[in-house]
Short mmCIF file of C-alpha atoms and ligand atoms in Angstrom, two decimals:
data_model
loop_
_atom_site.label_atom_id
_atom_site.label_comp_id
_atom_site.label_asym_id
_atom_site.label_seq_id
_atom_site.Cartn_x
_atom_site.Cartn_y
_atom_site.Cartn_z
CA UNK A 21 24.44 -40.17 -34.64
CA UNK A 22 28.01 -40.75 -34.77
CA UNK A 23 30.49 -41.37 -31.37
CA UNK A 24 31.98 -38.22 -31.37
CA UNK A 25 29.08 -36.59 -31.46
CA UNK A 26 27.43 -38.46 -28.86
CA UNK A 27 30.05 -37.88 -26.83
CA UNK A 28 30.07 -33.90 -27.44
CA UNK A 29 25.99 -34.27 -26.78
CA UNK A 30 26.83 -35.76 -23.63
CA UNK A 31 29.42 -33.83 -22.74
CA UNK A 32 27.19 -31.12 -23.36
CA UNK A 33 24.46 -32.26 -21.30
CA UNK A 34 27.25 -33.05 -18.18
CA UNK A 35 28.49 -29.68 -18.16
CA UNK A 36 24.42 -27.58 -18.67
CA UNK A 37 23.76 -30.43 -15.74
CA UNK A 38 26.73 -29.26 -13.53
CA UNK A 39 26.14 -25.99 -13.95
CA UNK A 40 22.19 -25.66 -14.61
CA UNK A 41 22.47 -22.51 -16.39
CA UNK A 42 20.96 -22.43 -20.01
CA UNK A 43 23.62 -21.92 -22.95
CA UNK A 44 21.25 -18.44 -23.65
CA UNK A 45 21.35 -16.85 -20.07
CA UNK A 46 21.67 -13.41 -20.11
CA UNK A 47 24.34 -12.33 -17.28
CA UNK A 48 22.18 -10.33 -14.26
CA UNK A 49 23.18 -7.66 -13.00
CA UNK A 50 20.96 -4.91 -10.68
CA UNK A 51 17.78 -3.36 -12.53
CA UNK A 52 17.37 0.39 -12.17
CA UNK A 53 15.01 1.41 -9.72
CA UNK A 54 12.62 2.82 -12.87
CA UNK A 55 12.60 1.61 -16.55
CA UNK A 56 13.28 5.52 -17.22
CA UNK A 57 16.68 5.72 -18.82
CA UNK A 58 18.11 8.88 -17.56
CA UNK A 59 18.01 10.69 -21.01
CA UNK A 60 14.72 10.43 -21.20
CA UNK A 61 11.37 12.09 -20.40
CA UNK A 62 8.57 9.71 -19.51
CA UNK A 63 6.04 11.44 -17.20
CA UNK A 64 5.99 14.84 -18.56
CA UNK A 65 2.06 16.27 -17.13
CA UNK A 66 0.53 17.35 -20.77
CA UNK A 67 -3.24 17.93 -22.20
CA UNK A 68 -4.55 14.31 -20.59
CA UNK A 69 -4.98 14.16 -16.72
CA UNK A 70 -3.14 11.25 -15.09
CA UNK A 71 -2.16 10.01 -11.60
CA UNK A 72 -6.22 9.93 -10.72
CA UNK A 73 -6.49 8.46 -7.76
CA UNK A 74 -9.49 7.96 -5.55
CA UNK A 75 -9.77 8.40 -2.07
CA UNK A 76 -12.57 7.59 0.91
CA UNK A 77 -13.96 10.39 2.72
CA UNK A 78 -14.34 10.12 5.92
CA UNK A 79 -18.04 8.24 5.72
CA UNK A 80 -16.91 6.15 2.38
CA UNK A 81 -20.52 5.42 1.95
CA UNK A 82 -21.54 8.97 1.35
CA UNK A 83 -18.68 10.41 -0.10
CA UNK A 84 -15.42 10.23 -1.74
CA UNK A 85 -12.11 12.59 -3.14
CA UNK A 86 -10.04 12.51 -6.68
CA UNK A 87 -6.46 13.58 -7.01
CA UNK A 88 -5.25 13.68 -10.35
CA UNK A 89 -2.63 15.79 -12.39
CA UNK A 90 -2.55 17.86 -15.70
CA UNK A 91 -0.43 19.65 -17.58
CA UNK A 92 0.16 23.59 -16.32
CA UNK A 93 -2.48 25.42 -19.07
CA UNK A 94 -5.54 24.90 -16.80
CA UNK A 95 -6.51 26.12 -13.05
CA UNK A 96 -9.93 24.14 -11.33
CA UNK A 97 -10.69 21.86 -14.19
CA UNK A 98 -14.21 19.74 -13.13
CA UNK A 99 -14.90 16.35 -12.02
CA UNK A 100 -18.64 14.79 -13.82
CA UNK A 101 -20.05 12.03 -11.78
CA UNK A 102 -23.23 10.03 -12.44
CA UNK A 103 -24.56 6.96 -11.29
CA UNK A 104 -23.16 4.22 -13.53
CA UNK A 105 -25.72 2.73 -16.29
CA UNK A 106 -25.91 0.16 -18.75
CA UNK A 107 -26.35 2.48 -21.84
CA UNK A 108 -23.62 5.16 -23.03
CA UNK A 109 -26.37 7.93 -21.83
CA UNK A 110 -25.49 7.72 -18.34
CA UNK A 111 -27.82 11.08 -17.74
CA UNK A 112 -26.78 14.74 -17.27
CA UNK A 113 -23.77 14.10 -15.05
CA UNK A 114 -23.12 16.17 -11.76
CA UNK A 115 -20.09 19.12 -12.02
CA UNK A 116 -17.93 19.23 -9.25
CA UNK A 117 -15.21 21.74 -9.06
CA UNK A 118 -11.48 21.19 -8.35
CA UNK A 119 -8.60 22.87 -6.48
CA UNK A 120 -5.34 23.21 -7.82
CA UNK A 121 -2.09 23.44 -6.53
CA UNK A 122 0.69 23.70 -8.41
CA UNK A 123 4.28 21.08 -8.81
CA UNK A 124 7.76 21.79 -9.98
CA UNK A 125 8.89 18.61 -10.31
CA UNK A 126 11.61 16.75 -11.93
CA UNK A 127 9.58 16.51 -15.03
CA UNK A 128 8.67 19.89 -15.43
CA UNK A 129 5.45 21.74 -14.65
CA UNK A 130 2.37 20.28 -13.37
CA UNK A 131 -0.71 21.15 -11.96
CA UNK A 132 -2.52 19.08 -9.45
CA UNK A 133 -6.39 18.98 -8.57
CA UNK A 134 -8.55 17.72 -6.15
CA UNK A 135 -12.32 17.45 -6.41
CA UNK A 136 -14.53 16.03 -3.09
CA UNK A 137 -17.67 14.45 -3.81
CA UNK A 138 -20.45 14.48 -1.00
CA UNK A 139 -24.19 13.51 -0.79
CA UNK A 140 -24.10 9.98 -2.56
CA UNK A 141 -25.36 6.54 -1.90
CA UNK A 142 -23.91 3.79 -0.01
CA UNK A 143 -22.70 0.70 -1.79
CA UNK A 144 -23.65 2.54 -5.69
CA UNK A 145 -21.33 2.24 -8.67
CA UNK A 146 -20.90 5.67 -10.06
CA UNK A 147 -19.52 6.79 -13.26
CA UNK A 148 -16.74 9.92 -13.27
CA UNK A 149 -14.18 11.47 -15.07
CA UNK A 150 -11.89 14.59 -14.83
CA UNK A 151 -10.68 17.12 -16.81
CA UNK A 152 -7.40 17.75 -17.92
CA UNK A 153 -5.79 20.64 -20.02
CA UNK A 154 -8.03 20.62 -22.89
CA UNK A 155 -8.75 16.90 -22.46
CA UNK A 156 -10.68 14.44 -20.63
CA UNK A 157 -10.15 10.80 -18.60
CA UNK A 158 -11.78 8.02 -19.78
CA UNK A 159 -15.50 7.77 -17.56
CA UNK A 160 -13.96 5.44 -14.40
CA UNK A 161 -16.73 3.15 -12.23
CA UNK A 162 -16.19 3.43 -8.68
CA UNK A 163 -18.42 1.73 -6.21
CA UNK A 164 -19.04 3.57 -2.70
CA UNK A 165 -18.87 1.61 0.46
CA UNK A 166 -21.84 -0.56 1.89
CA UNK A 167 -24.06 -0.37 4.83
CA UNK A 168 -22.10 -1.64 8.26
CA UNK A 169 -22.47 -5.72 7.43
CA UNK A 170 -22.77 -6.20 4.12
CA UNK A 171 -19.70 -8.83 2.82
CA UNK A 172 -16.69 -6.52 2.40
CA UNK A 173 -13.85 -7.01 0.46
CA UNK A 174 -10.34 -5.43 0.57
CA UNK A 175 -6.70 -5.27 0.13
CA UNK A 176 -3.69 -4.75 1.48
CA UNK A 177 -0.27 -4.20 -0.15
CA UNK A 178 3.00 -3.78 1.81
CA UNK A 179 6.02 -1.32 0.77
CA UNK A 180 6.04 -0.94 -3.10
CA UNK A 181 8.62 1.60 -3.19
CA UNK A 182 11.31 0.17 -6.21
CA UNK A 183 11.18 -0.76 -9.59
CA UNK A 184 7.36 -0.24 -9.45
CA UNK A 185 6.42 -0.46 -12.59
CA UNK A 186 8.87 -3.30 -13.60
CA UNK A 187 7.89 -5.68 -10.46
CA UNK A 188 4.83 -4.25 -8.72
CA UNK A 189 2.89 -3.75 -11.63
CA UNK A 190 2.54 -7.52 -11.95
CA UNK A 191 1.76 -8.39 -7.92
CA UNK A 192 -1.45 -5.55 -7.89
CA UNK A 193 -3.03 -7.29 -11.28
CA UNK A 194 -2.61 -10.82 -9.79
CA UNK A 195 -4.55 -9.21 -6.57
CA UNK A 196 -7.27 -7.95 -8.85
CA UNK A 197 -7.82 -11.55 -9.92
CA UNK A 198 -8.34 -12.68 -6.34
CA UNK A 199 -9.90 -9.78 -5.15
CA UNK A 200 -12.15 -8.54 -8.30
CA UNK A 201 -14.75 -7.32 -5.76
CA UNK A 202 -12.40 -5.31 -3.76
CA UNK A 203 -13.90 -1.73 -2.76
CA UNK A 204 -10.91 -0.79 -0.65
CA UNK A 205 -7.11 -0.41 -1.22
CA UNK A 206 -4.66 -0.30 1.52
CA UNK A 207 -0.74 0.29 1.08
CA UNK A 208 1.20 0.72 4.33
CA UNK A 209 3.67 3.13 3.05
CA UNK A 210 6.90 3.57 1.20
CA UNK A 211 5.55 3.92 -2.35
CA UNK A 212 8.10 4.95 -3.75
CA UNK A 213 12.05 5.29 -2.90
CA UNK A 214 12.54 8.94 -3.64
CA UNK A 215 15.41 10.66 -2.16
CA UNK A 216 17.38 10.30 -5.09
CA UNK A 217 15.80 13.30 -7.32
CA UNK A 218 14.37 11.07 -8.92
CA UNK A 219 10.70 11.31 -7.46
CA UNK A 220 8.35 12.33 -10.03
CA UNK A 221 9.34 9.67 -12.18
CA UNK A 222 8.78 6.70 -9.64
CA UNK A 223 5.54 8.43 -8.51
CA UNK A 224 4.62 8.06 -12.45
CA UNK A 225 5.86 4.64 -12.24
CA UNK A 226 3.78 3.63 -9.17
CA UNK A 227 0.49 5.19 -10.58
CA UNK A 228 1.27 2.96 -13.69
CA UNK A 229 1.89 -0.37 -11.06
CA UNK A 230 -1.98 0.44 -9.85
CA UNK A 231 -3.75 1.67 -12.58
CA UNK A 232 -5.87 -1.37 -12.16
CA UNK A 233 -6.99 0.10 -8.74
CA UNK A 234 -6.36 3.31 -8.30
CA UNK A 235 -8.71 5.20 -9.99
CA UNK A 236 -11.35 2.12 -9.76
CA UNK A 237 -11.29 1.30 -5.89
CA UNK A 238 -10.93 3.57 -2.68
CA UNK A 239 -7.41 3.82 -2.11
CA UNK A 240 -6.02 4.38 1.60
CA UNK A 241 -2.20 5.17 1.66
CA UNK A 242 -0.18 5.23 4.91
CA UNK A 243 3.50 7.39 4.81
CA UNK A 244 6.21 5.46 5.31
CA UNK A 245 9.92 7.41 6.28
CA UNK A 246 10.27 7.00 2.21
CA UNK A 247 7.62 10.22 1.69
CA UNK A 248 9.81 11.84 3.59
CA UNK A 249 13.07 13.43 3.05
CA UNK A 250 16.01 15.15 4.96
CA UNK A 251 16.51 18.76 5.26
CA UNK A 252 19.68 19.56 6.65
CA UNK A 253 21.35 16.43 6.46
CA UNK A 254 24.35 15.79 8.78
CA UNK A 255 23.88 19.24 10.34
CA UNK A 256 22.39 20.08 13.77
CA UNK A 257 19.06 21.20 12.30
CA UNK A 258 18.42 17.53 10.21
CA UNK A 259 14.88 16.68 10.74
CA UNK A 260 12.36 14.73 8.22
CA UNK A 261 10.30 16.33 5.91
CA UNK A 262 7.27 15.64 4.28
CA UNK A 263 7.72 15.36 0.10
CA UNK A 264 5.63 17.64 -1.99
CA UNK A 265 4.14 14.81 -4.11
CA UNK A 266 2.10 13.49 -0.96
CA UNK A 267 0.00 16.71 -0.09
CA UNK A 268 -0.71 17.13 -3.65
CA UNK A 269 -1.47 13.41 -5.04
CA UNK A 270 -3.62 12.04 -2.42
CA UNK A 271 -6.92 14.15 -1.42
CA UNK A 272 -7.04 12.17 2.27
CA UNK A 273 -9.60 12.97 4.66
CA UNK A 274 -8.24 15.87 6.65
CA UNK A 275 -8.96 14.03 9.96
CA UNK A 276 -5.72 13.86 11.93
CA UNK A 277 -3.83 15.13 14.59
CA UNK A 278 -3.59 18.53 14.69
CA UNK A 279 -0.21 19.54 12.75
CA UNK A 280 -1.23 20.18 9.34
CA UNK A 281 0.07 17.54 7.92
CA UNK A 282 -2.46 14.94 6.04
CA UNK A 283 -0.36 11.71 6.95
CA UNK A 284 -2.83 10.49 9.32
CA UNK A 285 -6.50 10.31 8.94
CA UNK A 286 -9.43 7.82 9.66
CA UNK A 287 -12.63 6.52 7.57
CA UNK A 288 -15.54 4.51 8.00
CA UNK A 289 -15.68 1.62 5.39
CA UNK A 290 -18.40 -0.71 5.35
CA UNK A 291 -18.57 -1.38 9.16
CA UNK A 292 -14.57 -0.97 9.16
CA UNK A 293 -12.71 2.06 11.02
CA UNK A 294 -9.59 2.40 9.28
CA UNK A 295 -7.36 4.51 11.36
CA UNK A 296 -4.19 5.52 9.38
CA UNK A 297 -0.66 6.52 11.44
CA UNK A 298 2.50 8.13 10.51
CA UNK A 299 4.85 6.02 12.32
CA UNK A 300 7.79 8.34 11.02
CA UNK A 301 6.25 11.85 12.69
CA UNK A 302 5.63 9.30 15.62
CA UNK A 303 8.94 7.95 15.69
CA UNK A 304 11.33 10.91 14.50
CA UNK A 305 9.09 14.03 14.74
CA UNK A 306 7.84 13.55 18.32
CA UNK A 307 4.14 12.99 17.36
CA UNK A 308 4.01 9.55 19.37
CA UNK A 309 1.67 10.85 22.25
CA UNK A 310 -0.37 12.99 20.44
CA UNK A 311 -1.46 10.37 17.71
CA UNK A 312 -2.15 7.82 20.78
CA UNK A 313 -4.15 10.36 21.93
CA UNK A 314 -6.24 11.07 18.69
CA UNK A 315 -6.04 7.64 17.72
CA UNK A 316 -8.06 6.54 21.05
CA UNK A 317 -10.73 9.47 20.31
CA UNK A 318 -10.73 7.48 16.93
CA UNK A 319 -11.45 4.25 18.33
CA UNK A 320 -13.53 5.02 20.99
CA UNK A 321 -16.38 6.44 19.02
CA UNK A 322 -16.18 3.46 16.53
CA UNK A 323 -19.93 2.53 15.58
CA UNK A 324 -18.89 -0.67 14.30
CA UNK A 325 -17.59 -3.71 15.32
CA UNK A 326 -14.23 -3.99 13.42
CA UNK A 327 -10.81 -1.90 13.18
CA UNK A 328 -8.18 -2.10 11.21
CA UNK A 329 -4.86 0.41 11.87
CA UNK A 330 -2.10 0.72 9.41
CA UNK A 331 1.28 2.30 9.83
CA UNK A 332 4.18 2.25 7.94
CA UNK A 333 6.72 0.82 10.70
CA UNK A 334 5.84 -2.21 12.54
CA UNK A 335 5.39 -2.58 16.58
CA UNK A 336 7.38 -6.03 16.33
CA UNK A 337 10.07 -5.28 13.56
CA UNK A 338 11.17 -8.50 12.07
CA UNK A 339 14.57 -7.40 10.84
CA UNK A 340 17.45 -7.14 13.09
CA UNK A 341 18.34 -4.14 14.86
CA UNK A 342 14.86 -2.41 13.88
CA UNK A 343 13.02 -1.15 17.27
CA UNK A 344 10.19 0.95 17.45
CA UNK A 345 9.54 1.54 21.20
CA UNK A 346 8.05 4.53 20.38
CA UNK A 347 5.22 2.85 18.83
CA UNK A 348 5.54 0.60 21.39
CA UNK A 349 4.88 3.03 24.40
CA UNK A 350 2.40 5.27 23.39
CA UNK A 351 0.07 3.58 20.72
CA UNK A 352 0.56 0.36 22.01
CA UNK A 353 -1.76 0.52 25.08
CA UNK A 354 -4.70 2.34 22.72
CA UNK A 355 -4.38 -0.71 20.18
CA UNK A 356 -4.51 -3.18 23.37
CA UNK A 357 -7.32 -0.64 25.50
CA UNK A 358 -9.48 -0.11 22.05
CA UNK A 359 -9.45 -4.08 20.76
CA UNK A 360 -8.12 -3.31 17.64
CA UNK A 361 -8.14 -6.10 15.32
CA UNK A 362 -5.72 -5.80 12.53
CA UNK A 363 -2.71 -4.03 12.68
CA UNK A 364 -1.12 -3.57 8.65
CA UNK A 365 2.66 -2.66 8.65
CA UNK A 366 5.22 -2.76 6.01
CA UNK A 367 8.93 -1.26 6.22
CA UNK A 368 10.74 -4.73 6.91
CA UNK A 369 10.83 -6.19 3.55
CA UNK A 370 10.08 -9.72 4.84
CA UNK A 371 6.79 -11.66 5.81
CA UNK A 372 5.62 -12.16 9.56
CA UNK A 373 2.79 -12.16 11.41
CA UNK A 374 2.40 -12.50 15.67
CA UNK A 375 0.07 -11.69 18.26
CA UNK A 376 -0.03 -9.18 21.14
CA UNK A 377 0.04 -11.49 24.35
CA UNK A 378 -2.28 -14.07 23.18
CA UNK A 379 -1.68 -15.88 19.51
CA UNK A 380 -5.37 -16.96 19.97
CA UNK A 381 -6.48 -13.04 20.34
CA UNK A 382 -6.62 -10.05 18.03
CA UNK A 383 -4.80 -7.52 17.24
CA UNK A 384 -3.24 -9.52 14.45
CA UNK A 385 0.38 -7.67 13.90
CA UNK A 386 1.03 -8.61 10.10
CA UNK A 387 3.94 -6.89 7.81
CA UNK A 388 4.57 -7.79 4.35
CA UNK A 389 5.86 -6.33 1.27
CA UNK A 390 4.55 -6.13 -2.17
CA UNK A 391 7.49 -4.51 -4.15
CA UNK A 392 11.24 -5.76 -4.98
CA UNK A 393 13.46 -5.08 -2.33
CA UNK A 394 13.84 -8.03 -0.16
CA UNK A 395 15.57 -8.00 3.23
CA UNK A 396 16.51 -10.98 5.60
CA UNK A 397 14.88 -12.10 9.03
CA UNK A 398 16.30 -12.07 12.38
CA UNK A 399 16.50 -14.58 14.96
CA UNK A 400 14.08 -13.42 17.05
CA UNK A 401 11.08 -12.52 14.15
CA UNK A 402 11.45 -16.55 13.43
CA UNK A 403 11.18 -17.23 17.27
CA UNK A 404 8.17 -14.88 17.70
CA UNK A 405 6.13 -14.73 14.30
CA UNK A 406 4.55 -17.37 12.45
CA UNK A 407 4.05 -17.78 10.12
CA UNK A 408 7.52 -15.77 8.47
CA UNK A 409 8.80 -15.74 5.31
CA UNK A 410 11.90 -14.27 3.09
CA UNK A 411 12.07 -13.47 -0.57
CA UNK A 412 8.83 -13.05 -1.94
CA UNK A 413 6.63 -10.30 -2.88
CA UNK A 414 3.11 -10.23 -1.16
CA UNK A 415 -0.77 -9.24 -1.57
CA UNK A 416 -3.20 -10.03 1.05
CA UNK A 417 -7.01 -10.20 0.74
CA UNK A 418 -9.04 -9.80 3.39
CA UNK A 419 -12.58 -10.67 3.73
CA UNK A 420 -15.49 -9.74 5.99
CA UNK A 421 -19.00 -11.34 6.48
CA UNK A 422 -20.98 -12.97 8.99
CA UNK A 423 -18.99 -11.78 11.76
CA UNK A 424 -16.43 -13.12 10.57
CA UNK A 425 -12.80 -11.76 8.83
CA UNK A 426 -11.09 -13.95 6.76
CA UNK A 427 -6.99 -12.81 6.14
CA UNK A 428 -4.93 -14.51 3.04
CA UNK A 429 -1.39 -13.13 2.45
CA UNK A 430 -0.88 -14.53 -1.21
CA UNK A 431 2.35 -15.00 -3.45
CA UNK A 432 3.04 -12.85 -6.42
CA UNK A 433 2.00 -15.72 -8.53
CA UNK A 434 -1.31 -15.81 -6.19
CA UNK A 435 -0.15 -18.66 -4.10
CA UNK A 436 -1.42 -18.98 -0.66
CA UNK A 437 0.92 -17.95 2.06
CA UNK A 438 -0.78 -17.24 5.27
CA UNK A 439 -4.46 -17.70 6.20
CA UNK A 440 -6.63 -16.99 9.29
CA UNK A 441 -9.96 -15.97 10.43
CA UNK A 442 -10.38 -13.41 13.02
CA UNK A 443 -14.02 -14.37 14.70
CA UNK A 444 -16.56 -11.89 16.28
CA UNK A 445 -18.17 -13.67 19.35
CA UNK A 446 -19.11 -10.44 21.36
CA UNK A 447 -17.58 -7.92 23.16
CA UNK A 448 -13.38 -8.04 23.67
CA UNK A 449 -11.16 -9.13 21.29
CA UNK A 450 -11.68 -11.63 18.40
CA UNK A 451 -10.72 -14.97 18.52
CA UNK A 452 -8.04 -16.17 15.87
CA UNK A 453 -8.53 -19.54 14.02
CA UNK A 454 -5.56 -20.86 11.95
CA UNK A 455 -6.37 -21.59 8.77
CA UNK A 456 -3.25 -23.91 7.42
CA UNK A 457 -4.96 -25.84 4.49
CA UNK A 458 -3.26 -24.90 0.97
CA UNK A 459 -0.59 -22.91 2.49
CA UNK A 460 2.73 -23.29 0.36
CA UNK A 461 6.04 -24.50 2.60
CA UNK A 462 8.17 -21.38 4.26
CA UNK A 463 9.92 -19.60 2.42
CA UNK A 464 13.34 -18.49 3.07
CA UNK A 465 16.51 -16.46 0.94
CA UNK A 466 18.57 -19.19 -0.54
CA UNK A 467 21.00 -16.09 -1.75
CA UNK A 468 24.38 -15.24 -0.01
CA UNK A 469 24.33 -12.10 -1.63
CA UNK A 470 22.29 -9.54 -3.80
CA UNK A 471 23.76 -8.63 -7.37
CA UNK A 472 25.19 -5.98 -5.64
CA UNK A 473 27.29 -8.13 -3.32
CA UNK A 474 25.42 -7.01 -0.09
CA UNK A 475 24.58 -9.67 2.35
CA UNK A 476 22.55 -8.14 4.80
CA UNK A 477 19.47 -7.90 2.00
CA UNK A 478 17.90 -10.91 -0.22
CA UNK A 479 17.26 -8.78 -3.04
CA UNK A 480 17.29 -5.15 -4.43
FE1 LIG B 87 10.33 2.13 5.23
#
């Protein structure tokens, strides 16, 4: 090699050391909130049903309920269950008749049906499949929950809600390799974004992000203020209401307070009451009291041992200028009265977990977020959580046996974030025991400023 062009390679190296960029970088700017380019059609409903999603009834060892959609040529198409066996001949399957309601969405026609399945065995892996317009699902193994004390395993994902299928997708298959025995699925709201009339493609998105799950594993969604929209915006009569896709896409329990509205239901799982909230009805509908009140009915006549509540918004927001006394007043005391051991939020877009009075005692407040949009903690959420953490997109497993629950919160590369054990040692609350062994360091936004130049988020 000559000197002039050891000095260009060096030159070369200076400058790709001063600046650290590659010479091939491609120049960022903001991804789209779906990989849909706006002229075209990507979720149209057609002959094969889609969006099948299973959900617990309220006894998840006896029973469980399919959503899924079609195209608009066929009215109560059936579910076919059997119990799941080795050879092809699984056995003259079980028909089960759907309802259908039908969608005008974005993407045209649909129609969307519901089928409830009743009388079955506890912890049994059963084959089923729906029918669609002239076409059928693949057969899908789902396993019904276990006796009270058999080893349970579940997860929990935080606000999806943007560029689902770009950057979720990958965070709920890197859960499936921690969790491959998982039986339950819990998202604590905010799905999707919607607002933007652009709804029935995200929701097509999102069922892509969890196909691994959805259809596979009892899925338990919370609402977040995302499934809502406004009617009547900046006018006197503005008030939330509930999107269309949520009624028709989920076939929850029924179970809630008494407005109609199927955005808060409960379920026994395995020894686990899961008690789901709508913490925007609570917060800007006025529902506050009167899901305190069913929520304690809830609790009170819990069987088991453990409870788990999720809710979209979080009693201890960790984001500045976020309060949610609402929660705070009325369900508060019912969480504290009822020894309520986990407590699943999302909404915040950041990492961070606390106590009630005692760090040492359950409930365990956590929120996290599994999707893109990344927002920035305040003061006091790093004075009053711990662990917290910025910038990062989350899955937690959670693990009960032996009296005992074990929480991780893992990375989207599956790194260990957060870890403790919640310990059953009689009546009252649990004890909490840090675990802090293979935890990665905090971690924080290093960003000033999103590719959109705002610098009150991380990322979006
Ligand atoms: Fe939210």
């Amino acid at each position: 090699m000559g000197a002039p062009r050891v000095c260009a390679a060096l030159l070369s190296l200076g400058l790709s050391l001063l600046s650290s960029v590659p010479a091939d970088a491609v120049e960022r700017t903001a991804e789209p909130n779906t990989l849909v380019p706006a002229d075209a059609s990507r979720y149209v409903a057609g002959a094969f049903p889609d969006r099948i999603v299973a959900t617990p009834a309220q006894d998840a060892a006896r029973g469980f309920a399919v959503a899924w959609r079609s195209g608009a040529g066929i009215e109560s198409p059936w579910l076919e269950l059997v119990v799941a066996g080795d050879s092809p001949d699984m056995g003259v399957p079980r028909r089960i008749r759907a309802q259908t309601r039908a969608l005008a969405a974005e993407n045209g026609p649909a129609r969307h049906h519901r089928a409830d399945v009743d009388g079955l065995q506890p912890g049994t892996l059963y084959a089923y499949r729906v029918q669609g317009d002239g076409a059928w699902s693949p057969w899908m193994q789902l396993r019904t929950a276990g006796l009270p004390g058999e080893p349970l395993e579940l997860l929990y994902f935080g606000d999806t809600q943007n560029k689902n299928a770009s950057l979720t997708t990958r965070v709920v298959r890197e859960a499936t390799r921690h969790a491959p025995r998982a039986s339950l699925v819990l998202y604590a709201g905010d799905l999707v974004s919607g607002g933007d009339g652009d709804d029935d493609n995200e929701w097509g998105e999102w069922f892509d992000a969890t196909d691994a799950l959805s259809g596979w594993t009892l899925t338990a969604p919370a609402p977040g203020n995302h499934e809502y929209f406004e009617a009547f915006e900046d006018t006197p009569r503005e008030r939330r209401v509930l999107g269309r896709h949520w009624p028709l896409q989920f076939a929850l329990p029924g179970n809630g307070i008494d407005d109609g509205a199927p955005t808060t239901y409960w379920f026994d799982h395995q020894g686990v009451r899961v008690a789901v909230l709508d913490g925007t009805s609570a917060l800007d509908l006025g529902s506050a009291a009167r899901q305190a009140r069913w929520l304690d009915a809830v609790l009170a006549s819990n069987p088991g041992r453990w409870s788990i509540v999720v809710v979209h918004q979080p009693f201890f927001s960790p984001r500045d200028g976020r309060e949610n006394s609402a929660l705070r007043e009325h369900l508060l005391p019912v969480l504290r009265a009822r020894n309520v051991d986990l407590v699943l939020q999302g909404h915040d877009h950041t990492y961070g977990r606390r106590g009630l009075d005692e760090a040492s005692r359950a409930p365990v407040f956590v929120v996290s977020v599994a999707g893109a949009k990344q927002y920035r903690l305040s003061d006091e959420a790093r004075a009053t959580m711990s662990p917290v953490g910025e910038d990062t997109q989350w899955f937690q497993v959670i693990r009960i046996a032996d009296g005992r629950l074990r929480y991780e919160a893992r990375t989207a590369t599956g790194r260990l974030y957060d870890a403790f054990d919640l310990v059953d040692a009689g009546p009252g609350p649990k004890r909490v025991e840090e675990r802090t062994e293979g935890r990665i360091a905090p971690r924080d936004c290093a960003r000033e400023a999103t590719l959109k130049g705002r610098r009150d988020r991380c990322w979006e």
